[in-house]
Amino acid sequence: MANEKMNGVARLIEVTAVEDRRVDDFRDLSTADRRPDRPGGRGLVIAEGVVVVRRMLASPYPVRALLGVRRRIEELADEIVDLDVPAYIVDAEVMAGIVGFHLNRGVLAIADRAPEVEPAQLTATARRLAVLEGIGDHENLGSLFRNAAALGIDGLLLGSGCSDPLYRRSVRVSMGHVLRVPFARMHSWPADLKLLSDGGFRIAALSPQPSAVPLHAAELHQGPVALLLGSEGPGLTEQAFAAADVTVRIPMADGVDSLNVATSAAIAFHAIGEGAVGGGR
Amino acid sequence: MANEKMNGVARLIEVTAVEDRRVDDFRDLSTADRRPDRPGGRGLVIAEGVVVVRRMLASPYPVRALLGVRRRIEELADEIVDLDVPAYIVDAEVMAGIVGFHLNRGVLAIADRAPEVEPAQLTATARRLAVLEGIGDHENLGSLFRNAAALGIDGLLLGSGCSDPLYRRSVRVSMGHVLRVPFARMHSWPADLKLLSDGGFRIAALSPQPSAVPLHAAELHQGPVALLLGSEGPGLTEQAFAAADVTVRIPMADGVDSLNVATSAAIAFHAIGEGAVGGGR
C-alpha cells in the first residue's frame, strides 16, 4: 500500500552520496543554522520528525524540500501527494553525513519563512494572548508555544529579549506549534503594549511576588486578556509591570523556587482559557 | 568574609591530582552512575550546583562528601560549617578530569540513600498525593517532583514502570526536590491503590479522553485527593482507570497532542492544591 501511495507523490529523488549538492539546504544543520535569524544565517525553518513535518506541511510556511529515510517519507505520502517539491530519499548513514549528526526521527522538511504578522493584526482578532519579555531560552520558548496551542491561546507577542521561535530547537520542542500559533514581534517595547490596552485587553502580569493577586481570584477568564510573562531569573521589567492592569501569582509552597516559565504559563493559560470559560464554576 | 567563614567549615581538603583515590565517589559520573538503582550501581545520590547541594544538605540524605571549586564551596560555607564530612577543593580542570565531563555548576555533593518510605506512611498523613504509572523518563520524573514541591503536593507514590527519582538527571531537573518531597514505591500494582481508597482519598485519573470531566468542574480541591498520572504516549493502564473514582481532563484545543506529563500535572496540582483551597472561588 505504501508503495502504491508513493507513485504520485512529490518528486521522489534517491540520494546516495553525502556530497550531493541538491541537499545543501539540509547540510550541517547544527552549525549552519545555529542562528538563522542573523545576517549570514539562511533563515530557513527546519522541521524534524513525522509529526512536526506534518504540521509544517499544513502551515503557511512554504516547504522547499524533504529529506528522509524511505519509511518516514512513506508515512507522509498522503500529505505530500500533491506537493511539487523534491523529497530526497536517503539511508540513515547518508542522512547523518548530510545533516552532520545522527537524527533518529528519520525525516526533515525545510521551508522558507512566512511573511511576518504585525502585532496589530493579532490584537485585532485575538481574545487571549501571551506577551513574552526576555524569553531567550529556545526550549522554554518552544514549550510556551506548545502549551499555548494546547490550551487555546490565540497568539503570542514577542517583546524585547526574546529569541527566534523559528530556531530549530524551538520548532522541535514546540512539536511544530510555532508554525501554527500566530506570533508577532513588538518592535517598540514597551510602547507597543499600548496596542493591547487600546484593543480592550486586560493586561495581567504573572509574577511570584507575594503582593500579587492569586491567579484563581483574578477572574481572568472574562473578556479579552493578555498575559505578560517574563523569564525565570530576572522576571518582568518595571516597564512591563507598569503596563499591566493586574499582577497575578500562582500560589506556591514556601522555600520553593519559581516554576519553569512554560509550566507557570500553562497553569495561567488553563485559567484564562477554555478551561475557565467552558463551565463548571 | 568568605575566607573567614571557611575557617571552621567541614574538612577542607585540596585535591590537585585527577587520580586521587579520595574522590572516587565522584569519578566518571556519566558512566558509573548511569543506573544507580541496578545491582552493581553504587546507589549513591548526586547533587549538582549550589542550589541543589543546599537542598541535599537540608534533606534526610546523609551527605558523604562535597567536591567543588573554591568559590562554590565558599558559597555553601554557612551550610557546611558544622558538617563532619570532607569538602574536596579542586580547580575546574581537575574537577572535569574526575567527573568525566565539564560541569559548569562547579560543585557536587554525594549522599547515601535515606531509608525508603512505605506507601502507608504517606497515605496516613498526606492530603494531596500524586500517583505515577509508567513514568520512565528521568526528566519528566524530575519535573514532576519540582512541580509537586512548588504546588503543595504532599508526596508521590510510584506505581509500576517508573524510573528511579534519585538518578542524577532527575535530581538535577527536580532542582533537588526529589530529596525533599516524600515518595514511596508501590510494590504491588495496582493492588496497593487500595491504600488510597481505604485512606479516604478520592482517586482522580488524569486523561485526555473526551468523556472525562473537565478538571475545573471536578471540584478536586475538597478533601483528600490522589491524582493518577500516566506517561504521555500510552497513558494510564485499564487497571489504573478502574481504580479511579473519577477521570478528569484538561480541556485542550482540537488537533493538539497532549501536553507534557509534568505540565499537565502542574495544571492539575494547581487545581487541587493551595491555589484552589486558598480562596477566591
Coordinates of C-alpha atoms in Angstrom, one line a residue:
Chain A
M1 CA 0.0 0.0 0.0
A2 CA 2.8 2.4 0.9
N3 CA 4.4 1.8 -2.4
E4 CA 1.2 2.3 -4.3
K5 CA 0.7 5.6 -2.5
M6 CA 4.2 6.7 -3.3
N7 CA 3.6 6.7 -7.0
G8 CA 2.1 10.1 -7.4
V9 CA 4.0 11.8 -4.6
A10 CA 6.1 14.9 -4.8
R11 CA 9.3 14.3 -6.7
L12 CA 10.9 11.4 -5.1
I13 CA 14.7 11.5 -5.6
E14 CA 17.1 8.9 -4.3
V15 CA 20.3 10.4 -3.0
T16 CA 23.2 8.1 -2.3
A17 CA 26.2 10.5 -1.9
V18 CA 26.7 12.7 1.2
E19 CA 28.2 15.4 -1.0
D20 CA 25.2 15.6 -3.4
R21 CA 24.7 19.4 -3.9
R22 CA 20.9 19.1 -4.2
V23 CA 20.6 18.5 -0.5
D24 CA 22.7 21.5 0.6
D25 CA 19.8 23.1 2.4
F26 CA 20.0 20.2 4.9
R27 CA 23.8 20.3 5.3
D28 CA 25.5 20.6 8.7
L29 CA 22.4 21.8 10.5
S30 CA 23.9 22.1 13.9
T31 CA 26.4 24.8 12.7
A32 CA 24.8 26.3 9.6
D33 CA 21.5 27.0 11.3
R34 CA 22.6 27.9 14.7
R35 CA 21.4 31.5 14.3
P36 CA 19.1 31.5 11.3
D37 CA 17.9 35.0 12.3
R38 CA 21.3 36.6 12.0
P39 CA 22.8 38.1 8.8
G40 CA 24.5 35.3 7.0
G41 CA 22.1 32.7 8.5
R42 CA 20.0 31.2 5.8
G43 CA 16.7 32.0 7.6
L44 CA 15.3 28.6 6.7
V45 CA 12.9 26.8 9.0
I46 CA 13.5 23.2 9.8
A47 CA 11.0 20.6 10.9
E48 CA 12.2 17.3 12.4
G49 CA 10.2 14.1 12.6
V50 CA 6.9 13.0 11.0
V51 CA 4.6 14.9 13.5
V52 CA 6.4 18.2 13.1
V53 CA 6.9 17.8 9.3
R54 CA 3.2 17.1 9.0
R55 CA 2.5 20.3 10.9
M56 CA 4.8 22.3 8.7
L57 CA 3.1 20.9 5.6
A58 CA -0.2 22.2 7.0
S59 CA 1.3 25.6 7.9
P60 CA 1.7 28.9 5.9
Y61 CA 5.4 28.2 5.7
P62 CA 6.3 27.3 2.1
V63 CA 8.1 23.9 2.1
R64 CA 11.2 23.8 -0.2
A65 CA 12.1 20.1 0.2
L66 CA 12.0 17.0 2.4
L67 CA 14.8 14.6 3.3
G68 CA 14.3 11.3 4.9
V69 CA 14.6 7.6 5.0
R70 CA 12.0 5.8 2.8
R71 CA 9.9 4.6 5.7
R72 CA 9.3 8.1 7.1
I73 CA 8.7 9.7 3.7
E74 CA 6.1 6.9 3.1
E75 CA 4.4 7.8 6.3
L76 CA 3.9 11.3 4.9
A77 CA 2.6 10.1 1.5
D78 CA -0.9 11.4 2.0
E79 CA 0.4 14.9 2.9
I80 CA 2.8 15.3 0.0
V81 CA 0.9 13.7 -2.8
D82 CA 0.0 17.0 -4.5
L83 CA 3.2 18.8 -3.4
D84 CA 5.6 19.9 -6.2
V85 CA 8.8 19.8 -4.1
P86 CA 11.6 17.3 -4.1
A87 CA 11.5 14.6 -1.4
Y88 CA 15.1 13.2 -1.1
I89 CA 15.2 9.6 0.0
V90 CA 18.4 8.6 1.8
D91 CA 19.6 5.8 4.1
A92 CA 20.3 6.6 7.7
E93 CA 24.1 6.8 7.2
V94 CA 23.9 9.2 4.3
M95 CA 21.4 11.3 6.2
A96 CA 23.7 11.5 9.2
G97 CA 26.5 12.5 6.8
I98 CA 24.5 15.3 5.3
V99 CA 22.9 16.7 8.4
G100 CA 26.0 16.4 10.5
F101 CA 24.7 14.2 13.3
H102 CA 22.5 11.1 13.7
L103 CA 18.9 12.1 13.6
N104 CA 16.7 9.4 14.9
R105 CA 13.5 10.9 13.8
G106 CA 14.4 10.0 10.2
V107 CA 12.8 12.8 8.3
L108 CA 13.3 16.6 7.8
A109 CA 11.5 19.3 5.9
I110 CA 12.8 22.7 5.2
A111 CA 10.8 25.8 4.5
D112 CA 11.2 29.5 3.8
R113 CA 9.8 31.9 6.3
A114 CA 6.2 33.0 6.0
P115 CA 5.5 36.8 6.0
E116 CA 5.7 38.2 9.5
V117 CA 2.4 39.1 11.2
E118 CA 2.2 42.6 12.8
P119 CA 1.1 42.9 16.4
A120 CA -1.9 44.9 15.4
Q121 CA -3.2 42.0 13.3
L122 CA -3.1 39.8 16.4
T123 CA -4.7 42.3 18.8
A124 CA -7.5 43.0 16.3
T125 CA -8.7 39.4 16.3
A126 CA -7.5 37.5 19.3
R127 CA -9.2 37.2 22.7
R128 CA -6.4 35.5 24.6
L129 CA -2.8 36.5 24.1
A130 CA 0.5 35.7 25.7
V131 CA 3.1 38.5 25.7
L132 CA 6.7 37.4 26.3
E133 CA 9.6 39.5 27.6
G134 CA 13.2 38.3 27.9
I135 CA 12.5 34.7 26.9
G136 CA 15.8 33.8 25.5
D137 CA 15.9 30.1 26.1
H138 CA 14.9 28.2 22.9
E139 CA 13.4 25.3 24.8
N140 CA 11.3 27.4 27.0
L141 CA 10.1 29.4 24.0
G142 CA 9.2 26.1 22.2
S143 CA 7.4 24.8 25.3
L144 CA 5.5 28.1 25.6
F145 CA 4.2 27.7 22.0
R146 CA 3.2 24.0 22.6
N147 CA 1.3 24.9 25.8
A148 CA -0.3 27.9 24.1
A149 CA -1.5 25.7 21.2
A150 CA -2.9 23.1 23.6
L151 CA -4.6 25.5 25.9
G152 CA -6.4 27.8 23.5
I153 CA -4.2 30.9 23.4
D154 CA -4.8 32.7 20.1
G155 CA -1.3 34.1 19.6
L156 CA 1.9 35.3 21.2
L157 CA 3.5 38.7 21.1
L158 CA 7.3 38.8 21.5
G159 CA 8.6 41.7 23.4
S160 CA 12.3 42.7 24.0
G161 CA 14.9 40.0 24.6
C162 CA 13.1 37.1 23.1
S163 CA 14.8 34.5 20.9
D164 CA 13.7 33.5 17.4
P165 CA 10.8 30.9 17.8
L166 CA 11.8 29.5 14.4
Y167 CA 15.1 28.3 15.6
R168 CA 15.4 24.5 15.0
R169 CA 15.3 23.6 18.7
S170 CA 12.3 25.8 19.4
V171 CA 10.4 24.3 16.4
R172 CA 11.2 20.8 17.7
V173 CA 10.3 21.4 21.4
S174 CA 7.1 23.2 20.4
M175 CA 6.1 20.0 18.4
G176 CA 5.8 22.3 15.4
H177 CA 3.3 24.6 17.0
V178 CA 5.5 27.7 16.4
L179 CA 4.4 27.1 12.8
R180 CA 0.7 27.1 13.7
V181 CA 0.2 29.6 16.6
P182 CA 0.4 33.1 15.2
F183 CA 3.1 35.3 16.7
A184 CA 4.3 38.8 16.1
R185 CA 7.4 40.8 17.3
M186 CA 6.8 44.0 19.1
H187 CA 9.3 46.4 17.6
S188 CA 8.9 49.1 20.1
W189 CA 9.0 47.9 23.7
P190 CA 7.2 48.6 25.9
A191 CA 5.4 51.2 23.9
D192 CA 3.6 48.6 21.7
L193 CA 1.9 47.3 24.8
K194 CA -0.5 50.2 24.2
L195 CA -1.9 48.2 21.4
L196 CA -3.3 45.9 24.0
S197 CA -5.0 48.4 26.2
D198 CA -6.3 50.2 23.1
G199 CA -7.7 46.9 22.0
G200 CA -9.6 46.4 25.2
F201 CA -7.3 43.7 26.6
R202 CA -6.9 43.4 30.3
I203 CA -3.2 43.0 30.8
A204 CA -2.2 40.6 33.5
A205 CA 1.4 40.3 34.6
L206 CA 2.4 36.9 36.0
S207 CA 4.9 37.1 38.9
P208 CA 5.8 35.2 42.1
Q209 CA 5.7 38.4 44.2
P210 CA 3.6 37.9 47.3
S211 CA 1.5 41.1 46.8
A212 CA 0.1 39.8 43.6
V213 CA -3.5 38.5 43.3
P214 CA -3.8 34.7 43.4
L215 CA -4.4 33.5 39.8
H216 CA -7.8 31.8 40.6
A217 CA -9.1 35.0 42.3
A218 CA -8.3 37.3 39.3
E219 CA -11.2 36.1 37.1
L220 CA -9.1 36.3 34.0
H221 CA -11.4 34.1 32.0
Q222 CA -13.8 37.0 31.4
G223 CA -13.1 39.1 28.4
P224 CA -10.0 39.7 26.3
V225 CA -6.9 39.1 28.3
A226 CA -3.2 39.4 27.6
L227 CA -0.9 37.5 29.9
L228 CA 2.6 39.1 30.4
L229 CA 5.3 36.5 31.0
G230 CA 9.0 37.2 31.9
S231 CA 11.9 34.8 32.2
E232 CA 12.5 32.7 35.4
G233 CA 15.5 34.6 36.7
P234 CA 15.1 38.3 36.3
G235 CA 11.3 38.2 35.7
L236 CA 9.4 41.1 34.1
T237 CA 10.9 44.6 34.0
E238 CA 9.4 47.5 35.8
Q239 CA 8.2 48.9 32.5
A240 CA 6.2 45.7 31.8
F241 CA 4.7 45.7 35.3
A242 CA 3.8 49.4 34.8
A243 CA 1.8 48.5 31.7
A244 CA -0.2 45.8 33.5
D245 CA -3.7 46.2 34.8
V246 CA -3.2 43.5 37.4
T247 CA -0.3 41.3 38.7
V248 CA -1.2 37.7 39.4
R249 CA 0.6 34.9 41.1
I250 CA 0.4 31.2 41.2
P251 CA 0.2 30.2 44.9
M252 CA 3.4 28.3 45.8
A253 CA 4.8 26.4 48.7
D254 CA 7.3 28.2 50.9
G255 CA 11.0 27.7 50.1
V256 CA 10.4 26.6 46.5
D257 CA 12.0 28.4 43.6
S258 CA 9.6 29.6 40.9
L259 CA 8.3 27.1 38.4
N260 CA 9.7 26.9 34.9
V261 CA 8.2 29.7 32.9
A262 CA 6.5 27.4 30.4
T263 CA 4.9 25.5 33.3
S264 CA 3.7 28.6 35.0
A265 CA 2.3 29.8 31.7
A266 CA 0.4 26.5 31.2
I267 CA -1.3 27.0 34.6
A268 CA -2.2 30.5 33.7
F269 CA -3.3 29.6 30.1
H270 CA -5.6 27.0 31.6
A271 CA -7.0 29.5 34.0
I272 CA -7.7 32.1 31.3
G273 CA -8.6 29.7 28.5
E274 CA -11.4 27.3 27.7
G275 CA -10.7 25.5 30.9
A276 CA -12.2 28.5 32.7
V277 CA -14.9 29.5 30.2
G278 CA -16.1 26.0 29.4
G279 CA -18.3 25.9 32.5
G280 CA -18.1 24.3 35.9
R281 CA -17.6 27.4 38.1
Chain B
M1 CA 34.5 37.4 54.6
A2 CA 34.3 34.2 52.7
N3 CA 37.7 33.2 53.9
E4 CA 36.8 33.9 57.5
K5 CA 33.7 31.8 57.2
M6 CA 35.7 29.0 55.7
N7 CA 37.9 28.5 58.8
G8 CA 35.6 26.2 60.7
V9 CA 34.0 24.5 57.8
A10 CA 33.7 20.8 57.3
R11 CA 37.1 19.3 56.4
L12 CA 38.5 21.3 53.6
I13 CA 40.9 19.2 51.5
E14 CA 42.7 20.5 48.4
V15 CA 42.9 17.9 45.7
T16 CA 45.3 18.6 42.8
A17 CA 45.5 15.2 41.1
V18 CA 42.7 13.7 39.0
E19 CA 43.7 10.2 40.1
D20 CA 43.4 11.0 43.8
R21 CA 41.6 8.0 45.3
R22 CA 39.8 10.0 48.0
V23 CA 37.4 11.5 45.4
D24 CA 36.5 8.1 43.8
D25 CA 32.8 8.6 44.7
F26 CA 32.8 11.4 42.2
R27 CA 34.6 9.6 39.4
D28 CA 33.2 9.2 35.9
L29 CA 29.7 10.1 36.9
S30 CA 28.1 9.7 33.5
T31 CA 29.0 6.1 33.2
A32 CA 29.4 4.9 36.8
D33 CA 26.1 6.3 37.9
R34 CA 24.0 5.7 34.9
R35 CA 21.8 3.2 36.7
P36 CA 22.5 3.6 40.4
D37 CA 19.4 1.5 41.2
R38 CA 20.8 -1.6 39.5
P39 CA 23.0 -4.3 41.1
G40 CA 26.5 -3.1 40.7
G41 CA 25.4 0.5 40.7
R42 CA 26.7 2.3 43.7
G43 CA 23.3 3.6 44.8
L44 CA 24.7 7.0 45.7
V45 CA 22.7 10.2 45.2
I46 CA 24.4 13.1 43.5
A47 CA 23.5 16.8 43.8
E48 CA 24.9 19.3 41.3
G49 CA 25.2 23.0 41.8
V50 CA 24.8 25.2 44.8
V51 CA 21.0 25.3 44.9
V52 CA 20.6 21.5 44.7
V53 CA 23.6 20.8 47.1
R54 CA 22.0 23.2 49.6
R55 CA 18.8 21.2 49.3
M56 CA 20.6 17.9 49.8
L57 CA 22.3 19.3 52.9
A58 CA 18.9 20.1 54.4
S59 CA 17.5 16.7 53.4
P60 CA 17.4 13.4 55.2
Y61 CA 20.0 12.0 52.8
P62 CA 23.3 11.6 54.7
V63 CA 26.0 13.5 52.7
R64 CA 29.3 11.7 52.4
A65 CA 31.4 14.4 50.7
L66 CA 31.5 17.6 48.6
L67 CA 33.6 18.3 45.6
G68 CA 33.9 21.7 44.0
V69 CA 35.8 24.8 43.0
R70 CA 36.7 27.1 45.9
R71 CA 34.2 29.8 45.0
R72 CA 31.2 27.4 45.1
I73 CA 32.3 25.6 48.3
E74 CA 32.6 29.1 49.9
E75 CA 29.0 29.9 48.8
L76 CA 28.0 26.9 50.9
A77 CA 30.1 27.8 54.0
D78 CA 27.1 28.5 56.2
E79 CA 25.5 25.2 55.4
I80 CA 28.6 23.0 55.9
V81 CA 30.1 24.8 58.9
D82 CA 29.1 22.0 61.4
L83 CA 29.3 19.2 59.0
D84 CA 31.9 16.5 59.6
V85 CA 32.5 15.4 56.0
P86 CA 35.3 16.1 53.6
A87 CA 34.9 19.1 51.2
Y88 CA 37.3 18.5 48.4
I89 CA 38.5 21.7 46.7
V90 CA 39.7 21.4 43.1
D91 CA 40.2 23.6 40.1
A92 CA 37.8 23.3 37.2
E93 CA 40.2 21.2 35.1
V94 CA 40.8 18.6 37.8
M95 CA 37.1 18.6 38.5
A96 CA 36.4 17.8 34.9
G97 CA 39.0 15.1 34.9
I98 CA 37.5 13.4 38.0
V99 CA 33.8 13.7 37.0
G100 CA 34.5 12.8 33.3
F101 CA 32.9 15.9 31.8
H102 CA 32.9 19.7 32.3
L103 CA 30.4 20.6 34.9
N104 CA 29.7 24.3 34.8
R105 CA 27.8 24.3 38.1
G106 CA 31.1 23.9 39.9
V107 CA 30.1 21.9 42.9
L108 CA 28.8 18.4 43.7
A109 CA 27.7 16.6 46.8
I110 CA 27.2 12.9 47.2
A111 CA 25.0 11.1 49.7
D112 CA 23.9 7.7 50.7
R113 CA 20.2 6.8 50.3
A114 CA 17.8 7.6 53.0
P115 CA 15.6 4.8 54.3
E116 CA 12.7 4.2 52.0
V117 CA 9.3 5.5 53.0
E118 CA 6.4 3.0 52.8
P119 CA 3.2 3.9 50.9
A120 CA 1.1 3.6 54.0
Q121 CA 3.2 6.2 55.8
L122 CA 2.3 8.7 53.0
T123 CA -1.3 7.9 52.9
A124 CA -1.6 8.2 56.6
T125 CA -0.6 11.8 56.7
A126 CA -0.9 13.4 53.3
R127 CA -4.0 15.2 51.9
R128 CA -2.8 15.6 48.3
L129 CA -0.8 12.9 46.6
A130 CA 0.3 12.2 43.0
V131 CA 0.4 8.6 41.9
L132 CA 2.6 7.9 38.9
E133 CA 2.4 5.0 36.5
G134 CA 4.9 4.2 33.7
I135 CA 6.9 7.5 34.1
G136 CA 10.2 6.2 32.8
D137 CA 11.6 9.4 31.5
H138 CA 14.1 10.9 34.1
E139 CA 13.5 14.5 33.1
N140 CA 9.7 14.2 33.3
L141 CA 10.1 12.5 36.7
G142 CA 12.3 15.3 37.9
S143 CA 9.9 18.0 36.6
L144 CA 7.0 16.2 38.3
F145 CA 8.8 16.5 41.7
R146 CA 9.7 20.1 41.1
N147 CA 6.1 21.0 40.2
A148 CA 4.8 18.9 43.1
A149 CA 7.0 20.8 45.6
A150 CA 6.0 24.2 44.2
L151 CA 2.3 23.5 44.1
G152 CA 1.8 21.9 47.5
I153 CA 1.6 18.2 46.8
D154 CA 2.4 16.3 50.0
G155 CA 4.1 13.2 48.3
L156 CA 4.4 11.0 45.3
L157 CA 3.6 7.3 45.0
L158 CA 5.5 5.4 42.3
G159 CA 3.5 2.7 40.6
S160 CA 4.7 0.2 38.0
G161 CA 7.1 1.3 35.3
C162 CA 8.5 4.4 37.0
S163 CA 12.2 5.2 37.0
D164 CA 14.4 5.9 40.0
P165 CA 13.8 9.5 41.1
L166 CA 17.3 9.6 42.6
Y167 CA 19.0 9.2 39.3
R168 CA 21.3 12.1 38.7
R169 CA 19.4 13.7 35.9
S170 CA 16.1 13.5 37.9
V171 CA 17.7 15.1 40.9
R172 CA 19.0 17.9 38.8
V173 CA 15.8 18.6 36.8
S174 CA 13.8 18.5 40.0
M175 CA 16.1 21.2 41.4
G176 CA 16.7 18.8 44.3
H177 CA 13.1 18.5 45.2
V178 CA 13.3 14.7 44.9
L179 CA 15.3 14.9 48.1
R180 CA 12.6 16.9 49.8
V181 CA 9.2 15.7 48.6
P182 CA 8.4 12.3 50.2
F183 CA 7.9 9.5 47.8
A184 CA 7.2 5.8 48.2
R185 CA 7.3 2.9 45.8
M186 CA 4.2 0.8 45.4
H187 CA 5.4 -2.8 45.3
S188 CA 2.1 -4.4 44.4
W189 CA 0.5 -2.6 41.5
P190 CA -2.4 -1.8 41.2
A191 CA -3.4 -3.6 44.4
D192 CA -1.6 -1.0 46.6
L193 CA -4.0 1.6 45.2
K194 CA -6.4 0.2 47.8
L195 CA -4.4 2.0 50.4
L196 CA -5.7 5.2 48.9
S197 CA -9.4 4.3 48.9
D198 CA -9.0 2.8 52.4
G199 CA -7.4 6.1 53.5
G200 CA -10.4 8.2 52.3
F201 CA -8.7 9.6 49.2
R202 CA -10.7 10.5 46.1
I203 CA -8.7 9.0 43.3
A204 CA -8.7 11.1 40.1
A205 CA -7.2 9.8 36.9
L206 CA -5.9 12.5 34.5
S207 CA -6.5 11.6 30.9
P208 CA -7.2 13.5 27.6
Q209 CA -10.2 11.2 26.8
P210 CA -13.2 13.3 25.8
S211 CA -15.6 11.6 28.1
A212 CA -13.6 12.7 31.2
V213 CA -14.8 15.5 33.5
P214 CA -13.2 18.9 32.8
L215 CA -10.6 19.5 35.6
H216 CA -12.2 22.7 36.8
A217 CA -15.6 21.0 37.2
A218 CA -14.4 18.1 39.3
E219 CA -14.0 20.1 42.5
L220 CA -10.9 18.2 43.4
H221 CA -9.8 20.8 46.0
Q222 CA -12.2 19.4 48.5
G223 CA -10.9 16.7 50.7
P224 CA -8.0 14.2 50.3
V225 CA -7.3 13.6 46.7
A226 CA -4.8 11.4 44.8
L227 CA -4.1 12.3 41.3
L228 CA -3.2 9.4 39.0
L229 CA -0.8 10.3 36.2
G230 CA 0.4 8.1 33.3
S231 CA 3.0 8.7 30.6
E232 CA 2.4 10.8 27.6
G233 CA 2.3 8.1 25.0
P234 CA 0.4 5.0 26.3
G235 CA -1.3 6.8 29.2
L236 CA -2.7 5.0 32.2
T237 CA -3.5 1.3 32.1
E238 CA -7.0 0.0 32.3
Q239 CA -6.2 -1.3 35.8
A240 CA -5.4 2.2 36.9
F241 CA -8.5 3.7 35.4
A242 CA -10.5 1.0 37.1
A243 CA -9.2 2.1 40.5
A244 CA -10.1 5.8 39.9
D245 CA -13.2 7.4 41.4
V246 CA -13.3 10.0 38.6
T247 CA -11.4 10.6 35.3
V248 CA -10.6 14.3 34.7
R249 CA -9.3 16.0 31.6
I250 CA -7.6 19.4 30.9
P251 CA -9.7 21.0 28.1
M252 CA -7.5 21.2 25.1
A253 CA -7.7 22.7 21.6
D254 CA -8.5 20.4 18.7
G255 CA -5.7 18.9 16.8
V256 CA -3.1 19.3 19.5
D257 CA -1.2 16.4 21.1
S258 CA -1.4 16.1 24.8
L259 CA 0.7 18.3 26.9
N260 CA 3.9 17.1 28.5
V261 CA 3.0 15.0 31.6
A262 CA 4.8 17.2 34.0
T263 CA 3.0 20.3 32.5
S264 CA -0.4 18.6 32.7
A265 CA 0.4 17.6 36.3
A266 CA 1.2 21.1 37.2
I267 CA -2.1 22.3 36.0
A268 CA -3.9 19.6 38.0
F269 CA -1.7 20.2 41.1
H270 CA -2.7 23.9 40.9
A271 CA -6.3 22.9 40.7
I272 CA -6.2 20.5 43.7
G273 CA -3.7 22.4 45.7
E274 CA -3.5 25.7 47.7
G275 CA -4.4 27.5 44.5
A276 CA -7.9 26.1 44.9
V277 CA -8.3 26.0 48.6
G278 CA -6.7 29.4 49.3
G279 CA -9.8 31.3 48.5
G280 CA -11.2 33.3 45.6
R281 CA -13.9 31.0 44.4

